[in-house]
JSON list of C-alpha atoms and ligand atoms in Angstrom, two decimals:
[
{"chain": "A", "resi": 1, "resn": "MET", "atom": "CA", "xyz": [0.66, 32.66, -25.55]},
{"chain": "A", "resi": 2, "resn": "ASN", "atom": "CA", "xyz": [-1.79, 30.29, -23.88]},
{"chain": "A", "resi": 3, "resn": "ASP", "atom": "CA", "xyz": [0.92, 27.64, -23.67]},
{"chain": "A", "resi": 4, "resn": "GLU", "atom": "CA", "xyz": [3.29, 30.10, -22.02]},
{"chain": "A", "resi": 5, "resn": "ILE", "atom": "CA", "xyz": [0.68, 30.82, -19.37]},
{"chain": "A", "resi": 6, "resn": "ALA", "atom": "CA", "xyz": [-0.31, 27.18, -18.97]},
{"chain": "A", "resi": 7, "resn": "ARG", "atom": "CA", "xyz": [3.25, 25.88, -18.47]},
{"chain": "A", "resi": 8, "resn": "PRO", "atom": "CA", "xyz": [4.07, 27.79, -15.23]},
{"chain": "A", "resi": 9, "resn": "CYS", "atom": "CA", "xyz": [0.54, 26.98, -14.01]},
{"chain": "A", "resi": 10, "resn": "ARG", "atom": "CA", "xyz": [1.11, 23.27, -14.54]},
{"chain": "A", "resi": 11, "resn": "LYS", "atom": "CA", "xyz": [4.52, 23.55, -12.91]},
{"chain": "A", "resi": 12, "resn": "SER", "atom": "CA", "xyz": [3.15, 25.28, -9.83]},
{"chain": "A", "resi": 13, "resn": "ARG", "atom": "CA", "xyz": [0.36, 22.67, -9.62]},
{"chain": "A", "resi": 14, "resn": "VAL", "atom": "CA", "xyz": [2.96, 19.87, -9.62]},
{"chain": "A", "resi": 15, "resn": "VAL", "atom": "CA", "xyz": [4.92, 21.70, -6.88]},
{"chain": "A", "resi": 16, "resn": "GLN", "atom": "CA", "xyz": [1.69, 22.19, -4.92]},
{"chain": "A", "resi": 17, "resn": "HIS", "atom": "CA", "xyz": [0.69, 18.51, -5.24]},
{"chain": "A", "resi": 18, "resn": "THR", "atom": "CA", "xyz": [4.19, 17.35, -4.26]},
{"chain": "A", "resi": 19, "resn": "PHE", "atom": "CA", "xyz": [4.05, 19.59, -1.20]},
{"chain": "A", "resi": 20, "resn": "VAL", "atom": "CA", "xyz": [0.62, 18.26, -0.15]},
{"chain": "A", "resi": 21, "resn": "PHE", "atom": "CA", "xyz": [1.77, 14.67, -0.70]},
{"chain": "A", "resi": 22, "resn": "ALA", "atom": "CA", "xyz": [4.91, 15.27, 1.40]},
{"chain": "A", "resi": 23, "resn": "ALA", "atom": "CA", "xyz": [2.77, 16.88, 4.12]},
{"chain": "A", "resi": 24, "resn": "ILE", "atom": "CA", "xyz": [0.47, 13.82, 4.26]},
{"chain": "A", "resi": 25, "resn": "LEU", "atom": "CA", "xyz": [3.53, 11.54, 4.53]},
{"chain": "A", "resi": 26, "resn": "LEU", "atom": "CA", "xyz": [4.98, 13.72, 7.28]},
{"chain": "A", "resi": 27, "resn": "ILE", "atom": "CA", "xyz": [1.75, 13.76, 9.31]},
{"chain": "A", "resi": 28, "resn": "THR", "atom": "CA", "xyz": [1.39, 9.97, 8.90]},
{"chain": "A", "resi": 29, "resn": "ALA", "atom": "CA", "xyz": [5.01, 9.50, 10.04]},
{"chain": "A", "resi": 30, "resn": "VAL", "atom": "CA", "xyz": [4.40, 11.66, 13.14]},
{"chain": "A", "resi": 31, "resn": "VAL", "atom": "CA", "xyz": [1.23, 9.72, 14.06]},
{"chain": "A", "resi": 32, "resn": "LEU", "atom": "CA", "xyz": [3.05, 6.38, 13.56]},
{"chain": "A", "resi": 33, "resn": "HIS", "atom": "CA", "xyz": [6.00, 7.61, 15.62]},
{"chain": "A", "resi": 34, "resn": "LEU", "atom": "CA", "xyz": [3.66, 8.71, 18.43]},
{"chain": "A", "resi": 35, "resn": "SER", "atom": "CA", "xyz": [2.03, 5.27, 18.38]},
{"chain": "A", "resi": 36, "resn": "GLY", "atom": "CA", "xyz": [5.43, 3.68, 18.99]},
{"chain": "A", "resi": 37, "resn": "ARG", "atom": "CA", "xyz": [6.50, 2.51, 15.54]},
{"chain": "A", "resi": 38, "resn": "VAL", "atom": "CA", "xyz": [10.23, 2.35, 14.75]},
{"chain": "A", "resi": 39, "resn": "PHE", "atom": "CA", "xyz": [11.53, 4.28, 11.74]},
{"chain": "A", "resi": 40, "resn": "TRP", "atom": "CA", "xyz": [13.54, 1.44, 10.20]},
{"chain": "A", "resi": 41, "resn": "CYS", "atom": "CA", "xyz": [14.29, -2.26, 10.57]},
{"chain": "A", "resi": 42, "resn": "GLN", "atom": "CA", "xyz": [16.08, -3.17, 13.82]},
{"chain": "A", "resi": 43, "resn": "CYS", "atom": "CA", "xyz": [18.83, -4.84, 11.73]},
{"chain": "A", "resi": 44, "resn": "GLY", "atom": "CA", "xyz": [20.06, -1.36, 10.82]},
{"chain": "A", "resi": 45, "resn": "THR", "atom": "CA", "xyz": [21.31, -2.26, 7.34]},
{"chain": "A", "resi": 46, "resn": "CYS", "atom": "CA", "xyz": [20.63, 0.27, 4.58]},
{"chain": "A", "resi": 47, "resn": "VAL", "atom": "CA", "xyz": [19.36, -2.33, 2.08]},
{"chain": "A", "resi": 48, "resn": "PRO", "atom": "CA", "xyz": [16.13, -0.81, 0.72]},
{"chain": "A", "resi": 49, "resn": "TRP", "atom": "CA", "xyz": [14.37, -4.16, 0.10]},
{"chain": "A", "resi": 50, "resn": "SER", "atom": "CA", "xyz": [13.61, -7.46, 1.78]},
{"chain": "A", "resi": 51, "resn": "TRP", "atom": "CA", "xyz": [12.08, -10.34, -0.16]},
{"chain": "A", "resi": 52, "resn": "ASP", "atom": "CA", "xyz": [11.69, -13.04, 2.51]},
{"chain": "A", "resi": 53, "resn": "ILE", "atom": "CA", "xyz": [8.24, -12.58, 4.09]},
{"chain": "A", "resi": 54, "resn": "TRP", "atom": "CA", "xyz": [9.18, -15.04, 6.86]},
{"chain": "A", "resi": 55, "resn": "SER", "atom": "CA", "xyz": [12.15, -12.98, 8.01]},
{"chain": "A", "resi": 56, "resn": "GLN", "atom": "CA", "xyz": [12.27, -10.26, 10.68]},
{"chain": "A", "resi": 57, "resn": "HIS", "atom": "CA", "xyz": [13.00, -7.76, 7.87]},
{"chain": "A", "resi": 58, "resn": "ASN", "atom": "CA", "xyz": [9.53, -8.12, 6.33]},
{"chain": "A", "resi": 59, "resn": "SER", "atom": "CA", "xyz": [7.56, -4.83, 6.39]},
{"chain": "A", "resi": 60, "resn": "GLN", "atom": "CA", "xyz": [10.63, -3.12, 7.91]},
{"chain": "A", "resi": 61, "resn": "HIS", "atom": "CA", "xyz": [12.53, -1.98, 4.79]},
{"chain": "A", "resi": 62, "resn": "LEU", "atom": "CA", "xyz": [11.21, 0.17, 1.93]},
{"chain": "A", "resi": 63, "resn": "VAL", "atom": "CA", "xyz": [10.13, -2.54, -0.50]},
{"chain": "A", "resi": 64, "resn": "ASP", "atom": "CA", "xyz": [9.01, -6.12, 0.09]},
{"chain": "A", "resi": 65, "resn": "PRO", "atom": "CA", "xyz": [6.44, -8.38, -1.62]},
{"chain": "A", "resi": 66, "resn": "TYR", "atom": "CA", "xyz": [3.61, -6.55, 0.17]},
{"chain": "A", "resi": 67, "resn": "PHE", "atom": "CA", "xyz": [4.67, -3.32, -1.56]},
{"chain": "A", "resi": 68, "resn": "PHE", "atom": "CA", "xyz": [2.90, -4.72, -4.63]},
{"chain": "A", "resi": 69, "resn": "THR", "atom": "CA", "xyz": [-0.37, -5.31, -2.72]},
{"chain": "A", "resi": 70, "resn": "HIS", "atom": "CA", "xyz": [-0.29, -1.57, -1.94]},
{"chain": "A", "resi": 71, "resn": "VAL", "atom": "CA", "xyz": [0.08, -0.78, -5.66]},
{"chain": "A", "resi": 72, "resn": "LEU", "atom": "CA", "xyz": [-3.08, -2.87, -6.02]},
{"chain": "A", "resi": 73, "resn": "HIS", "atom": "CA", "xyz": [-4.76, -0.76, -3.30]},
{"chain": "A", "resi": 74, "resn": "GLY", "atom": "CA", "xyz": [-4.23, 2.24, -5.61]},
{"chain": "A", "resi": 75, "resn": "ILE", "atom": "CA", "xyz": [-5.65, 0.43, -8.65]},
{"chain": "A", "resi": 76, "resn": "ALA", "atom": "CA", "xyz": [-8.65, -0.82, -6.63]},
{"chain": "A", "resi": 77, "resn": "LEU", "atom": "CA", "xyz": [-9.28, 2.62, -5.10]},
{"chain": "A", "resi": 78, "resn": "TYR", "atom": "CA", "xyz": [-9.15, 4.21, -8.54]},
{"chain": "A", "resi": 79, "resn": "GLY", "atom": "CA", "xyz": [-11.79, 1.73, -9.77]},
{"chain": "A", "resi": 80, "resn": "LEU", "atom": "CA", "xyz": [-13.95, 2.05, -6.66]},
{"chain": "A", "resi": 81, "resn": "LEU", "atom": "CA", "xyz": [-13.96, 5.87, -6.58]},
{"chain": "A", "resi": 82, "resn": "HIS", "atom": "CA", "xyz": [-14.44, 6.06, -10.36]},
{"chain": "A", "resi": 83, "resn": "TRP", "atom": "CA", "xyz": [-17.61, 4.04, -9.78]},
{"chain": "A", "resi": 84, "resn": "LEU", "atom": "CA", "xyz": [-18.83, 5.65, -6.52]},
{"chain": "A", "resi": 85, "resn": "TRP", "atom": "CA", "xyz": [-17.70, 9.27, -7.02]},
{"chain": "A", "resi": 86, "resn": "LYS", "atom": "CA", "xyz": [-17.66, 9.78, -10.75]},
{"chain": "A", "resi": 87, "resn": "SER", "atom": "CA", "xyz": [-18.78, 13.42, -10.44]},
{"chain": "A", "resi": 88, "resn": "ALA", "atom": "CA", "xyz": [-15.55, 14.38, -8.66]},
{"chain": "A", "resi": 89, "resn": "PRO", "atom": "CA", "xyz": [-12.45, 15.36, -10.66]},
{"chain": "A", "resi": 90, "resn": "VAL", "atom": "CA", "xyz": [-9.69, 12.76, -10.74]},
{"chain": "A", "resi": 91, "resn": "SER", "atom": "CA", "xyz": [-7.45, 14.95, -8.52]},
{"chain": "A", "resi": 92, "resn": "LYS", "atom": "CA", "xyz": [-10.05, 14.89, -5.72]},
{"chain": "A", "resi": 93, "resn": "ARG", "atom": "CA", "xyz": [-10.38, 11.12, -6.05]},
{"chain": "A", "resi": 94, "resn": "PHE", "atom": "CA", "xyz": [-6.59, 10.83, -5.92]},
{"chain": "A", "resi": 95, "resn": "TRP", "atom": "CA", "xyz": [-6.38, 12.75, -2.65]},
{"chain": "A", "resi": 96, "resn": "ALA", "atom": "CA", "xyz": [-9.29, 10.78, -1.20]},
{"chain": "A", "resi": 97, "resn": "SER", "atom": "CA", "xyz": [-7.38, 7.57, -2.05]},
{"chain": "A", "resi": 98, "resn": "ILE", "atom": "CA", "xyz": [-4.17, 8.84, -0.47]},
{"chain": "A", "resi": 99, "resn": "LEU", "atom": "CA", "xyz": [-5.98, 9.90, 2.70]},
{"chain": "A", "resi": 100, "resn": "LEU", "atom": "CA", "xyz": [-7.75, 6.52, 2.88]},
{"chain": "A", "resi": 101, "resn": "GLU", "atom": "CA", "xyz": [-4.42, 4.73, 2.42]},
{"chain": "A", "resi": 102, "resn": "ALA", "atom": "CA", "xyz": [-2.68, 6.88, 5.05]},
{"chain": "A", "resi": 103, "resn": "GLY", "atom": "CA", "xyz": [-5.59, 6.17, 7.42]},
{"chain": "A", "resi": 104, "resn": "TRP", "atom": "CA", "xyz": [-5.27, 2.45, 6.70]},
{"chain": "A", "resi": 105, "resn": "GLU", "atom": "CA", "xyz": [-1.52, 2.51, 7.41]},
{"chain": "A", "resi": 106, "resn": "ILE", "atom": "CA", "xyz": [-2.25, 4.09, 10.81]},
{"chain": "A", "resi": 107, "resn": "LEU", "atom": "CA", "xyz": [-5.05, 1.59, 11.55]},
{"chain": "A", "resi": 108, "resn": "GLU", "atom": "CA", "xyz": [-2.97, -1.35, 10.25]},
{"chain": "A", "resi": 109, "resn": "ASN", "atom": "CA", "xyz": [-0.29, -0.47, 12.78]},
{"chain": "A", "resi": 110, "resn": "SER", "atom": "CA", "xyz": [-2.67, -0.11, 15.71]},
{"chain": "A", "resi": 111, "resn": "PRO", "atom": "CA", "xyz": [-2.50, -2.83, 18.41]},
{"chain": "A", "resi": 112, "resn": "LEU", "atom": "CA", "xyz": [-5.98, -4.07, 17.34]},
{"chain": "A", "resi": 113, "resn": "ILE", "atom": "CA", "xyz": [-5.01, -4.93, 13.76]},
{"chain": "A", "resi": 114, "resn": "ILE", "atom": "CA", "xyz": [-1.47, -6.09, 14.64]},
{"chain": "A", "resi": 115, "resn": "GLU", "atom": "CA", "xyz": [-2.97, -8.62, 17.09]},
{"chain": "A", "resi": 116, "resn": "ARG", "atom": "CA", "xyz": [-5.53, -9.65, 14.48]},
{"chain": "A", "resi": 117, "resn": "TYR", "atom": "CA", "xyz": [-2.77, -10.30, 11.93]},
{"chain": "A", "resi": 118, "resn": "ARG", "atom": "CA", "xyz": [-0.78, -12.34, 14.43]},
{"chain": "A", "resi": 119, "resn": "GLU", "atom": "CA", "xyz": [-3.78, -14.42, 15.52]},
{"chain": "A", "resi": 120, "resn": "ALA", "atom": "CA", "xyz": [-5.48, -15.04, 12.21]},
{"chain": "A", "resi": 121, "resn": "THR", "atom": "CA", "xyz": [-2.87, -14.84, 9.47]},
{"chain": "A", "resi": 122, "resn": "ILE", "atom": "CA", "xyz": [0.58, -16.19, 8.69]},
{"chain": "A", "resi": 123, "resn": "SER", "atom": "CA", "xyz": [2.13, -13.02, 10.14]},
{"chain": "A", "resi": 124, "resn": "LEU", "atom": "CA", "xyz": [2.99, -14.74, 13.44]},
{"chain": "A", "resi": 125, "resn": "ASP", "atom": "CA", "xyz": [5.98, -12.52, 14.13]},
{"chain": "A", "resi": 126, "resn": "TYR", "atom": "CA", "xyz": [4.31, -9.35, 12.94]},
{"chain": "A", "resi": 127, "resn": "TYR", "atom": "CA", "xyz": [4.77, -6.41, 15.27]},
{"chain": "A", "resi": 128, "resn": "GLY", "atom": "CA", "xyz": [3.77, -3.68, 12.83]},
{"chain": "A", "resi": 129, "resn": "ASP", "atom": "CA", "xyz": [5.42, -1.99, 9.84]},
{"chain": "A", "resi": 130, "resn": "SER", "atom": "CA", "xyz": [8.37, 0.35, 10.21]},
{"chain": "A", "resi": 131, "resn": "ILE", "atom": "CA", "xyz": [7.50, 4.00, 9.51]},
{"chain": "A", "resi": 132, "resn": "ALA", "atom": "CA", "xyz": [9.64, 4.00, 6.34]},
{"chain": "A", "resi": 133, "resn": "ASN", "atom": "CA", "xyz": [7.79, 0.92, 5.09]},
{"chain": "A", "resi": 134, "resn": "SER", "atom": "CA", "xyz": [4.37, 2.49, 5.80]},
{"chain": "A", "resi": 135, "resn": "LEU", "atom": "CA", "xyz": [5.35, 5.67, 3.94]},
{"chain": "A", "resi": 136, "resn": "PHE", "atom": "CA", "xyz": [6.52, 3.67, 0.96]},
{"chain": "A", "resi": 137, "resn": "ASP", "atom": "CA", "xyz": [3.24, 1.72, 1.00]},
{"chain": "A", "resi": 138, "resn": "ILE", "atom": "CA", "xyz": [1.43, 5.06, 0.56]},
{"chain": "A", "resi": 139, "resn": "VAL", "atom": "CA", "xyz": [3.79, 5.90, -2.34]},
{"chain": "A", "resi": 140, "resn": "ALA", "atom": "CA", "xyz": [2.94, 2.47, -3.84]},
{"chain": "A", "resi": 141, "resn": "CYS", "atom": "CA", "xyz": [-0.79, 3.24, -3.55]},
{"chain": "A", "resi": 142, "resn": "ALA", "atom": "CA", "xyz": [-0.28, 6.61, -5.28]},
{"chain": "A", "resi": 143, "resn": "ALA", "atom": "CA", "xyz": [1.64, 4.86, -8.08]},
{"chain": "A", "resi": 144, "resn": "GLY", "atom": "CA", "xyz": [-1.16, 2.29, -8.47]},
{"chain": "A", "resi": 145, "resn": "PHE", "atom": "CA", "xyz": [-3.80, 5.03, -8.68]},
{"chain": "A", "resi": 146, "resn": "LEU", "atom": "CA", "xyz": [-1.82, 7.05, -11.26]},
{"chain": "A", "resi": 147, "resn": "LEU", "atom": "CA", "xyz": [-1.15, 3.89, -13.30]},
{"chain": "A", "resi": 148, "resn": "ALA", "atom": "CA", "xyz": [-4.86, 3.01, -13.32]},
{"chain": "A", "resi": 149, "resn": "ALA", "atom": "CA", "xyz": [-5.76, 6.60, -14.29]},
{"chain": "A", "resi": 150, "resn": "ARG", "atom": "CA", "xyz": [-3.59, 6.24, -17.41]},
{"chain": "A", "resi": 151, "resn": "MET", "atom": "CA", "xyz": [-4.49, 2.69, -18.37]},
{"chain": "A", "resi": 152, "resn": "LYS", "atom": "CA", "xyz": [-7.52, 1.16, -20.02]},
{"chain": "A", "resi": 153, "resn": "PRO", "atom": "CA", "xyz": [-9.79, -0.47, -17.39]},
{"chain": "A", "resi": 154, "resn": "SER", "atom": "CA", "xyz": [-9.22, -3.89, -18.99]},
{"chain": "A", "resi": 155, "resn": "HIS", "atom": "CA", "xyz": [-5.43, -3.43, -18.69]},
{"chain": "A", "resi": 156, "resn": "SER", "atom": "CA", "xyz": [-5.77, -2.39, -15.04]},
{"chain": "A", "resi": 157, "resn": "ILE", "atom": "CA", "xyz": [-7.80, -5.53, -14.32]},
{"chain": "A", "resi": 158, "resn": "LEU", "atom": "CA", "xyz": [-5.20, -7.67, -16.10]},
{"chain": "A", "resi": 159, "resn": "LEU", "atom": "CA", "xyz": [-2.36, -6.04, -14.17]},
{"chain": "A", "resi": 160, "resn": "PHE", "atom": "CA", "xyz": [-4.27, -6.56, -10.91]},
{"chain": "A", "resi": 161, "resn": "LEU", "atom": "CA", "xyz": [-4.90, -10.26, -11.61]},
{"chain": "A", "resi": 162, "resn": "ALA", "atom": "CA", "xyz": [-1.35, -10.90, -12.86]},
{"chain": "A", "resi": 163, "resn": "THR", "atom": "CA", "xyz": [0.14, -9.31, -9.71]},
{"chain": "A", "resi": 164, "resn": "GLU", "atom": "CA", "xyz": [-2.16, -11.36, -7.47]},
{"chain": "A", "resi": 165, "resn": "LEU", "atom": "CA", "xyz": [-1.21, -14.56, -9.31]},
{"chain": "A", "resi": 166, "resn": "LEU", "atom": "CA", "xyz": [2.50, -13.78, -9.14]},
{"chain": "A", "resi": 167, "resn": "LEU", "atom": "CA", "xyz": [2.26, -13.13, -5.40]},
{"chain": "A", "resi": 168, "resn": "VAL", "atom": "CA", "xyz": [0.34, -16.37, -4.79]},
{"chain": "A", "resi": 169, "resn": "LEU", "atom": "CA", "xyz": [2.96, -18.32, -6.75]},
{"chain": "A", "resi": 170, "resn": "THR", "atom": "CA", "xyz": [5.92, -16.69, -4.99]},
{"chain": "A", "resi": 171, "resn": "ILE", "atom": "CA", "xyz": [4.76, -16.10, -1.38]},
{"chain": "A", "resi": 172, "resn": "ARG", "atom": "CA", "xyz": [1.36, -17.91, -1.16]},
{"chain": "A", "resi": 173, "resn": "ASP", "atom": "CA", "xyz": [-0.22, -14.61, -0.18]},
{"chain": "A", "resi": 174, "resn": "CYS", "atom": "CA", "xyz": [-1.82, -11.72, -2.08]},
{"chain": "A", "resi": 175, "resn": "LEU", "atom": "CA", "xyz": [-4.20, -8.82, -1.48]},
{"chain": "A", "resi": 176, "resn": "THR", "atom": "CA", "xyz": [-7.34, -10.98, -1.82]},
{"chain": "A", "resi": 177, "resn": "LEU", "atom": "CA", "xyz": [-6.03, -13.64, 0.62]},
{"chain": "A", "resi": 178, "resn": "ASN", "atom": "CA", "xyz": [-4.88, -10.88, 2.97]},
{"chain": "A", "resi": 179, "resn": "VAL", "atom": "CA", "xyz": [-8.38, -9.38, 3.10]},
{"chain": "A", "resi": 180, "resn": "VAL", "atom": "CA", "xyz": [-10.06, -12.80, 3.45]},
{"chain": "A", "resi": 181, "resn": "MET", "atom": "CA", "xyz": [-7.73, -13.82, 6.30]},
{"chain": "A", "resi": 182, "resn": "LEU", "atom": "CA", "xyz": [-8.20, -10.53, 8.09]},
{"chain": "A", "resi": 183, "resn": "VAL", "atom": "CA", "xyz": [-12.00, -10.52, 7.84]},
{"chain": "A", "resi": 184, "resn": "TYR", "atom": "CA", "xyz": [-12.85, -14.23, 7.84]},
{"chain": "A", "resi": 185, "resn": "PRO", "atom": "CA", "xyz": [-9.79, -16.38, 8.61]},
{"chain": "A", "resi": 186, "resn": "LEU", "atom": "CA", "xyz": [-9.88, -19.91, 7.23]},
{"chain": "A", "resi": 187, "resn": "ASP", "atom": "CA", "xyz": [-7.66, -22.62, 8.75]},
{"chain": "A", "resi": 188, "resn": "ALA", "atom": "CA", "xyz": [-7.30, -24.39, 5.40]},
{"chain": "A", "resi": 189, "resn": "ILE", "atom": "CA", "xyz": [-5.72, -21.28, 3.82]},
{"chain": "A", "resi": 190, "resn": "LYS", "atom": "CA", "xyz": [-3.50, -20.64, 6.85]},
{"chain": "A", "resi": 191, "resn": "ASP", "atom": "CA", "xyz": [-2.24, -24.28, 6.83]},
{"chain": "A", "resi": 192, "resn": "TRP", "atom": "CA", "xyz": [-1.52, -24.08, 3.10]},
{"chain": "A", "resi": 193, "resn": "GLN", "atom": "CA", "xyz": [0.38, -20.81, 3.56]},
{"chain": "A", "resi": 194, "resn": "MET", "atom": "CA", "xyz": [2.36, -22.12, 6.55]},
{"chain": "A", "resi": 195, "resn": "ALA", "atom": "CA", "xyz": [3.40, -25.23, 4.60]},
{"chain": "A", "resi": 196, "resn": "PHE", "atom": "CA", "xyz": [5.32, -23.03, 2.16]},
{"chain": "B", "resi": 201, "resn": "ZN", "atom": "ZN1", "xyz": [16.31, -5.58, 8.23]}
]
């Protein structure tokens, strides 16, 4: 009997959460559109991915190497909020993470941060993410959070480090380098990345 009651409850909760998630994506898309972002890559092809970070397609399609740094955002936010806001249920921490990530996507695509990226990092031709790319980055963050919520902390840390290492080896960039170069750019790192 209890199971019969619990099942529709769980179902309606999933529907509710999906609706809230879609609403956050929609609001983010509207804000990004109003701030002048394009919906998709100017090339117009329907290919959902782009792997060359030096091409004009980077951050314009759904998935590119930086998609994985956004999965790491989710893992890091899970760890951070687990530490700072342990009293809150995991669902509250999940929504806090998604709102933070959506806020970051809007800030990341503001003229201030776009200029900062272009000046201080290897993103010389960076003119902001496409809206579709930003929305998928939020999906990546949600996936990272949900993964971390189901994994042992040691496995999350291993996954985080392995992803960072793989990104450094393949594109000479990763979440850690991204943060360092945004906050405290170092010429030595920039030269090393540009020599790739
Ligand atoms: Zn393209």
